[in-house]
Amino acid sequence: MDPRQDAQDRGGYVMERKKILLVDDSSTVRLMERMILARQPYDLVEARDGQEGVEKARAEKPDLILMDVVMPRMTGFEACKKLREADETKAIPVIMVTTRGELDSVETGYAAGCSDYVTKPISGIELLTKIRSCLGE
Amino acid sequence: MSDGIRPTQPEPFAAAIAATAAAGRHGRDLQSVNERLRNLISSLRTEQTRLEEWRTSPTATPPAATPPPPPAAPPPAAPPGSSDQDRRRLEAELALAHEAAAHAREERERLRAQLSELEQENRRLCDQFVETQEQVLELAQRFVALSRLNGARDRTEGLEVVQEVVINLIGSEELAVFAREEGALTLLHTFGVSADRAGRLAGASGALARAAREGEPFVASGDAAAPGEEDLTACIPLRCGAQVVGVIAVFRLLGHKPGLSASDHAVFDLLADHAGAALRLSKPARAA
């Protein structure tokens, strides 16, 4: 039996599952993000570079995007700008995942239109807190 | 009784004289009293007449000799004994109020203590939650590192995995990987540092060679480093069974990372135990 349907049948509240797009060229990072977000009410979709991330964002209409900065074909900043230019994706919150915690990198990210950022190595609590904040949970 | 009595007189005569004198004096006293009463009554009647005249004529000025009006009449007298009952009732109510106030104070103190306990419990649970999350993250890091290392199909992929683990799980974008063959260290791969800079570490007396020789990781302690090793954070020997087959040199950590944590040491241990095997075992597979 579907646990969500079962909960609804019992009159309980079921949190709507949100969709998150993970964009990173590193399989290690994507796996780590999957591990952190496991058992959370999120459906996860993956992309391996910025360009694929933009395409997946248009196709999947995720509720939030976790975007790496340094990637082949298209960087995270470029992908974020592309997303902000398109009507269908401009409202999707983007959290940049960067190894560069310095101020200039953060400023560049915000100028590109990102909503927030986290630094690598990823802290599980920090990532979950920022995701929930961006999703208004 | 002895007034006017002359003790020297004979008894019967003296008593008669004394009784006559007393009677006369009493009579004069009574007359005086009567006179004064009559005067008083006359004066009262006069005063009464004047008061009645003043009352019947409101416009008339009050007589000069009129005394001030009497004070306001007291409220109707309570039934006999009611003031005592009221007092007892009020005392009982006051006692009840005191009791209620004392109870409220006790309740407030109890609630304060309970709130304090709940705050402590909340803090304890928060700390426990954070600790659990850190343990979960550490386990996740181990799982990810192990999964990626075991999934490497050849040396190139193994080196990529080592690099990803160091960058994304340890938090350093400067590393070098050396192979150890017949006691000599050979540079295999670098990221974020030049080959020259990495190669200078391979001297026989440095921390890198010591880690390779002894099979024990080197972690910079913050004490004065040897020349050329100022930026070195850690050297991790890569074991394959009892043999050390390589070493990973980790240079500077990312700027926002304050230092190595327990989970970083756990990842170092995991790299030491599994990265060497991944590099060694994958080599003949690609050659084949």
XYZ file of C-alpha atoms in Angstrom:
425
model
C 0.000 0.000 0.000
C 1.216 3.487 -0.814
C 2.115 5.095 2.533
C 1.124 8.551 1.262
C -2.292 7.337 0.150
C -2.657 5.448 3.410
C -1.877 8.589 5.399
C -4.354 10.610 3.352
C -7.033 7.942 3.815
C -6.549 8.217 7.557
C -7.093 11.949 7.355
C -3.464 12.762 7.988
C -1.442 15.550 6.416
C 0.990 14.492 3.742
C 3.767 16.914 2.874
C 3.898 17.547 -0.836
C 7.048 16.101 -2.314
C 9.254 18.698 -3.937
C 11.588 18.058 -6.828
C 15.265 19.027 -6.565
C 17.702 19.099 -9.456
C 21.313 18.240 -8.547
C 23.787 19.713 -11.041
C 27.424 18.655 -10.552
C 30.063 17.052 -12.731
C 31.379 15.069 -9.768
C 29.691 11.736 -9.140
C 31.064 11.905 -5.612
C 29.252 15.169 -4.886
C 25.994 14.002 -6.435
C 26.164 10.805 -4.418
C 26.913 12.795 -1.278
C 23.955 15.088 -1.922
C 21.749 12.061 -2.497
C 22.904 10.601 0.800
C 22.122 13.823 2.663
C 18.720 14.233 1.026
C 17.769 10.580 1.402
C 14.647 10.066 3.566
C 13.630 13.666 2.963
C 10.416 14.413 1.053
C 12.230 15.279 -2.160
C 12.378 13.668 -5.570
C 15.878 14.036 -6.992
C 16.916 14.598 -10.588
C 20.568 14.823 -11.710
C 22.550 16.658 -14.359
C 26.312 16.448 -14.981
C 27.116 19.945 -16.193
C 25.607 23.417 -16.495
C 24.143 22.919 -19.943
C 22.454 19.672 -19.023
C 21.263 21.399 -15.874
C 19.501 24.125 -17.861
C 17.902 21.544 -20.128
C 16.756 19.412 -17.197
C 15.396 22.489 -15.433
C 13.221 23.346 -18.450
C 12.035 19.776 -18.822
C 11.546 18.786 -15.196
C 10.441 22.132 -13.684
C 12.134 21.414 -10.337
C 11.215 23.308 -7.188
C 14.900 23.963 -6.429
C 18.321 23.505 -8.043
C 21.622 22.683 -6.330
C 24.236 23.985 -8.745
C 27.990 23.389 -8.744
C 30.146 26.294 -9.934
C 33.072 24.776 -11.831
C 31.730 22.414 -14.477
C 32.575 21.527 -18.098
C 30.589 22.976 -21.036
C 28.800 25.578 -18.885
C 29.716 26.875 -15.435
C 27.209 27.191 -12.641
C 27.149 30.979 -12.915
C 26.409 30.841 -16.650
C 23.723 28.238 -16.115
C 22.162 30.358 -13.406
C 22.021 33.376 -15.747
C 20.408 31.234 -18.445
C 17.786 30.042 -15.992
C 17.002 33.609 -14.937
C 16.570 34.716 -18.552
C 13.839 32.179 -19.320
C 10.320 32.837 -18.043
C 9.707 29.170 -17.260
C 12.774 28.838 -15.026
C 13.444 32.320 -13.696
C 11.539 31.741 -10.457
C 13.281 28.491 -9.502
C 15.531 29.008 -6.468
C 19.162 28.105 -7.138
C 21.612 27.223 -4.369
C 25.203 27.373 -5.545
C 27.491 24.632 -4.227
C 31.008 25.940 -4.325
C 34.443 25.158 -2.984
C 35.249 28.834 -3.159
C 33.850 30.461 -0.092
C 35.559 33.743 -0.731
C 33.497 36.890 -1.001
C 34.093 37.527 -4.710
C 32.732 34.111 -5.622
C 29.662 34.684 -3.498
C 29.064 38.090 -5.037
C 29.418 36.650 -8.536
C 26.880 33.983 -7.620
C 24.332 36.494 -6.367
C 24.939 38.670 -9.440
C 24.156 35.630 -11.582
C 20.849 35.277 -9.753
C 21.439 32.527 -7.250
C 19.289 32.465 -4.125
C 21.867 31.156 -1.671
C 25.087 29.188 -1.543
C 26.752 26.406 0.416
C 30.417 25.537 0.506
C 32.136 22.209 0.052
C 32.663 20.000 1.932
C 28.902 20.024 2.280
C 27.465 20.165 5.780
C 24.250 18.158 5.945
C 22.534 20.432 8.445
C 23.497 23.584 6.558
C 22.330 22.179 3.236
C 18.977 20.975 4.596
C 18.402 24.268 6.394
C 19.026 26.312 3.258
C 16.938 24.031 1.074
C 14.004 24.283 3.475
C 14.424 28.026 3.711
C 14.419 28.434 -0.081
C 11.390 26.170 -0.388
C 9.561 28.111 2.299
C 9.203 25.056 4.511
C -19.973 64.378 108.185
C -17.735 66.114 110.622
C -18.157 69.544 109.111
C -19.172 72.046 111.818
C -19.215 69.451 114.453
C -17.658 70.613 117.539
C -16.245 67.596 119.325
C -16.072 69.489 122.577
C -19.941 69.792 122.871
C -21.894 67.243 124.896
C -23.250 64.481 122.732
C -27.037 65.056 122.556
C -26.783 68.828 122.267
C -24.002 68.714 119.830
C -25.845 66.236 117.676
C -28.913 68.459 117.599
C -26.820 71.482 116.685
C -25.039 69.537 114.024
C -28.270 68.198 112.532
C -29.742 71.714 112.473
C -26.660 73.101 110.847
C -26.542 70.345 108.325
C -30.170 70.758 107.466
C -29.674 74.437 106.973
C -26.650 73.947 104.807
C -28.440 71.271 102.726
C -31.351 73.557 102.276
C -29.117 76.316 100.999
C -27.450 73.916 98.624
C -30.779 72.766 97.258
C -31.914 76.292 96.783
C -28.726 77.098 94.956
C -29.121 74.047 92.714
C -32.733 74.894 92.009
C -31.791 78.415 91.128
C -29.150 77.220 88.721
C -31.561 74.753 87.131
C -34.124 77.390 86.623
C -31.582 79.633 84.991
C -30.453 76.809 82.741
C -33.992 75.912 81.737
C -34.746 79.512 81.023
C -31.648 79.794 78.897
C -32.520 76.609 77.002
C -36.022 77.819 76.344
C -34.677 81.071 75.002
C -32.243 79.197 72.793
C -34.995 76.881 71.630
C -37.199 79.786 70.707
C -34.453 81.389 68.702
C -33.733 78.145 66.893
C -37.365 77.670 65.980
C -37.556 81.197 64.658
C -34.475 80.537 62.496
C -35.841 77.272 61.171
C -39.198 78.774 60.191
C -37.454 81.616 58.349
C -34.778 80.166 55.982
C -33.740 83.601 54.784
C -32.992 84.729 58.271
C -29.429 84.744 59.336
C -28.554 82.085 61.818
C -28.250 83.249 65.309
C -24.764 84.065 66.412
C -24.914 81.835 69.340
C -26.233 78.917 67.384
C -23.887 75.958 67.733
C -22.552 74.261 64.534
C -24.850 71.699 62.946
C -24.478 68.208 64.253
C -22.302 65.779 62.265
C -23.883 63.654 59.562
C -25.986 60.929 60.885
C -24.245 57.533 60.908
C -25.568 54.870 58.538
C -28.421 52.820 59.799
C -27.215 50.675 62.526
C -26.461 47.104 61.479
C -28.328 44.358 63.189
C -26.712 43.332 66.383
C -23.649 41.065 65.705
C -23.447 41.733 61.924
C -20.133 43.670 62.128
C -18.487 40.688 63.779
C -19.812 38.414 61.087
C -18.509 40.750 58.399
C -15.141 40.934 60.052
C -14.950 37.182 60.315
C -16.070 36.822 56.702
C -13.476 39.339 55.512
C -10.775 37.658 57.547
C -11.726 34.331 56.031
C -11.664 35.825 52.543
C -8.288 37.420 53.248
C -6.921 34.119 54.477
C -8.202 32.443 51.316
C -6.614 35.158 49.180
C -3.294 34.686 50.983
C -3.558 30.968 50.441
C -4.354 31.446 46.745
C -1.416 33.841 46.346
C 0.925 31.395 48.039
C -0.382 28.621 45.802
C 0.108 30.812 42.733
C 3.672 31.560 43.808
C 4.358 27.872 44.262
C 2.790 27.128 40.869
C 4.866 29.852 39.240
C 8.047 28.454 40.747
C 7.057 24.953 39.684
C 6.372 26.130 36.114
C 9.651 28.041 36.053
C 11.523 24.940 37.129
C 9.627 22.898 34.542
C 10.426 25.462 31.828
C 14.069 25.394 32.807
C 14.065 21.596 32.598
C 12.373 21.739 29.195
C 14.919 24.260 27.939
C 17.739 22.042 29.131
C 16.084 19.046 27.495
C 15.618 21.041 24.301
C 19.276 22.033 24.289
C 20.285 18.450 24.984
C 18.112 17.184 22.122
C 19.454 19.876 19.793
C 23.017 18.896 20.664
C 22.089 15.250 20.223
C 20.469 16.037 16.863
C 23.549 17.881 15.662
C 25.795 15.087 16.898
C 23.629 12.499 15.160
C 23.626 14.513 11.962
C 27.417 14.732 12.099
C 27.614 10.968 12.574
C 25.212 10.472 9.677
C 27.322 12.791 7.542
C 30.474 10.944 8.531
C 28.897 7.611 7.633
C 27.642 9.100 4.371
C 31.138 10.357 3.570
C 32.617 6.923 4.261
C 29.953 5.227 2.186
C 30.458 7.643 -0.707
C 34.248 7.378 -0.614
C 34.167 3.589 -0.359
C 31.565 3.257 -3.051
C 33.487 5.488 -5.450
C 36.864 3.855 -4.744
C 35.495 0.382 -5.222
C 33.816 1.471 -8.434
C 37.084 2.617 -10.040
C 37.887 0.486 -13.040
C 41.500 1.547 -13.617
C 44.266 3.714 -12.193
C 43.107 6.857 -14.000
C 39.633 6.516 -12.627
C 41.046 5.659 -9.226
C 43.114 8.854 -9.246
C 40.051 10.881 -10.249
C 38.141 9.390 -7.364
C 40.946 10.177 -4.920
C 40.977 13.751 -6.205
C 37.181 14.103 -5.857
C 37.247 12.679 -2.368
C 40.009 15.041 -1.248
C 38.354 18.075 -2.833
C 34.750 17.413 -1.884
C 34.962 15.429 1.343
C 38.208 16.668 2.897
C 38.082 20.211 1.511
C 41.408 20.833 -0.214
C 42.012 21.832 -3.803
C 45.733 21.123 -3.638
C 46.911 17.527 -3.687
C 49.452 15.132 -5.154
C 49.468 11.346 -5.424
C 52.692 9.354 -5.414
C 53.280 5.683 -6.229
C 55.851 3.762 -4.197
C 57.806 1.120 -6.018
C 60.876 -0.522 -4.554
C 61.058 2.153 -1.877
C 61.096 5.083 -4.293
C 58.274 7.598 -4.657
C 57.071 8.519 -8.128
C 54.665 11.380 -8.767
C 51.476 10.093 -10.410
C 49.021 12.960 -10.283
C 48.664 16.519 -9.044
C 45.785 18.946 -8.684
C 46.128 22.581 -7.673
C 49.908 22.354 -7.233
C 52.679 22.170 -9.779
C 54.567 18.949 -10.384
C 57.787 20.697 -9.357
C 56.411 21.789 -6.030
C 54.950 18.343 -5.358
C 58.134 16.602 -6.511
C 60.240 18.531 -4.017
C 58.405 16.735 -1.216
C 59.628 13.332 -2.311
C 62.998 13.655 -0.559
C 64.040 10.801 1.643
C 63.978 12.806 4.863
C 60.620 14.524 4.477
C 57.213 13.777 5.977
C 56.057 12.181 2.734
C 58.893 9.623 2.676
C 58.436 8.993 6.390
C 54.723 8.279 5.940
C 55.529 5.926 3.055
C 58.265 4.181 5.016
C 56.397 3.777 8.291
C 52.902 3.346 6.902
C 51.504 5.900 9.343
C 49.715 9.064 8.255
C 51.363 12.406 8.864
C 49.114 15.284 9.944
C 50.613 18.757 10.353
C 50.354 19.785 13.979
C 50.879 23.515 13.589
C 54.424 23.335 14.919
C 57.300 24.645 12.836
C 57.228 22.697 9.565
C 60.301 21.496 7.714
C 61.463 23.671 4.784
C 59.264 23.073 1.740
C 56.507 21.483 3.826
C 54.890 24.681 5.122
C 51.708 24.138 3.105
C 51.496 20.438 3.790
C 48.400 19.428 5.748
C 48.616 15.645 5.637
C 50.384 12.681 4.043
C 48.290 9.526 3.771
C 50.071 6.249 3.053
C 48.118 4.013 0.681
C 48.271 0.444 1.859
C 47.644 -2.704 -0.052
C 47.762 -5.462 2.489
C 50.904 -4.922 4.583
C 52.638 -3.029 1.798
C 52.586 0.751 1.264
C 52.050 1.268 -2.461
C 51.665 5.030 -2.550
C 51.115 8.278 -0.662
C 48.620 11.120 -0.992
C 49.917 14.584 -0.092
C 47.204 17.059 0.889
C 48.321 20.669 0.862
C 46.327 23.724 1.982
C 42.729 23.334 3.043
C 40.038 25.561 1.553
C 39.978 29.046 3.016
C 36.678 28.608 4.844
C 37.723 25.321 6.422
C 39.273 25.928 9.844
C 41.014 22.564 10.204
C 40.711 18.821 10.054
C 37.856 17.158 11.919
C 37.303 13.641 13.185
C 35.359 12.797 10.043
C 38.332 13.934 7.931
C 40.574 11.521 9.808
C 38.014 8.790 9.183
C 38.176 9.537 5.444
C 41.991 9.485 5.638
C 41.822 6.013 7.193
C 39.445 4.889 4.507
C 41.681 6.235 1.750
C 44.679 4.531 3.353
C 42.917 1.186 3.389
C 41.125 1.297 0.047
C 42.722 3.800 -2.319
C 45.954 1.803 -2.515
C 44.109 -1.345 -3.431
C 42.070 0.557 -6.004
C 45.238 1.904 -7.634
C 47.139 -1.351 -7.477
C 44.404 -3.734 -8.514
C 43.206 -1.589 -11.381
C 46.642 -1.377 -12.976
C 46.847 -4.911 -14.426
C 43.166 -4.819 -15.367
C 43.754 -1.919 -17.810
C 46.972 -3.500 -19.099
C 45.022 -6.627 -19.852
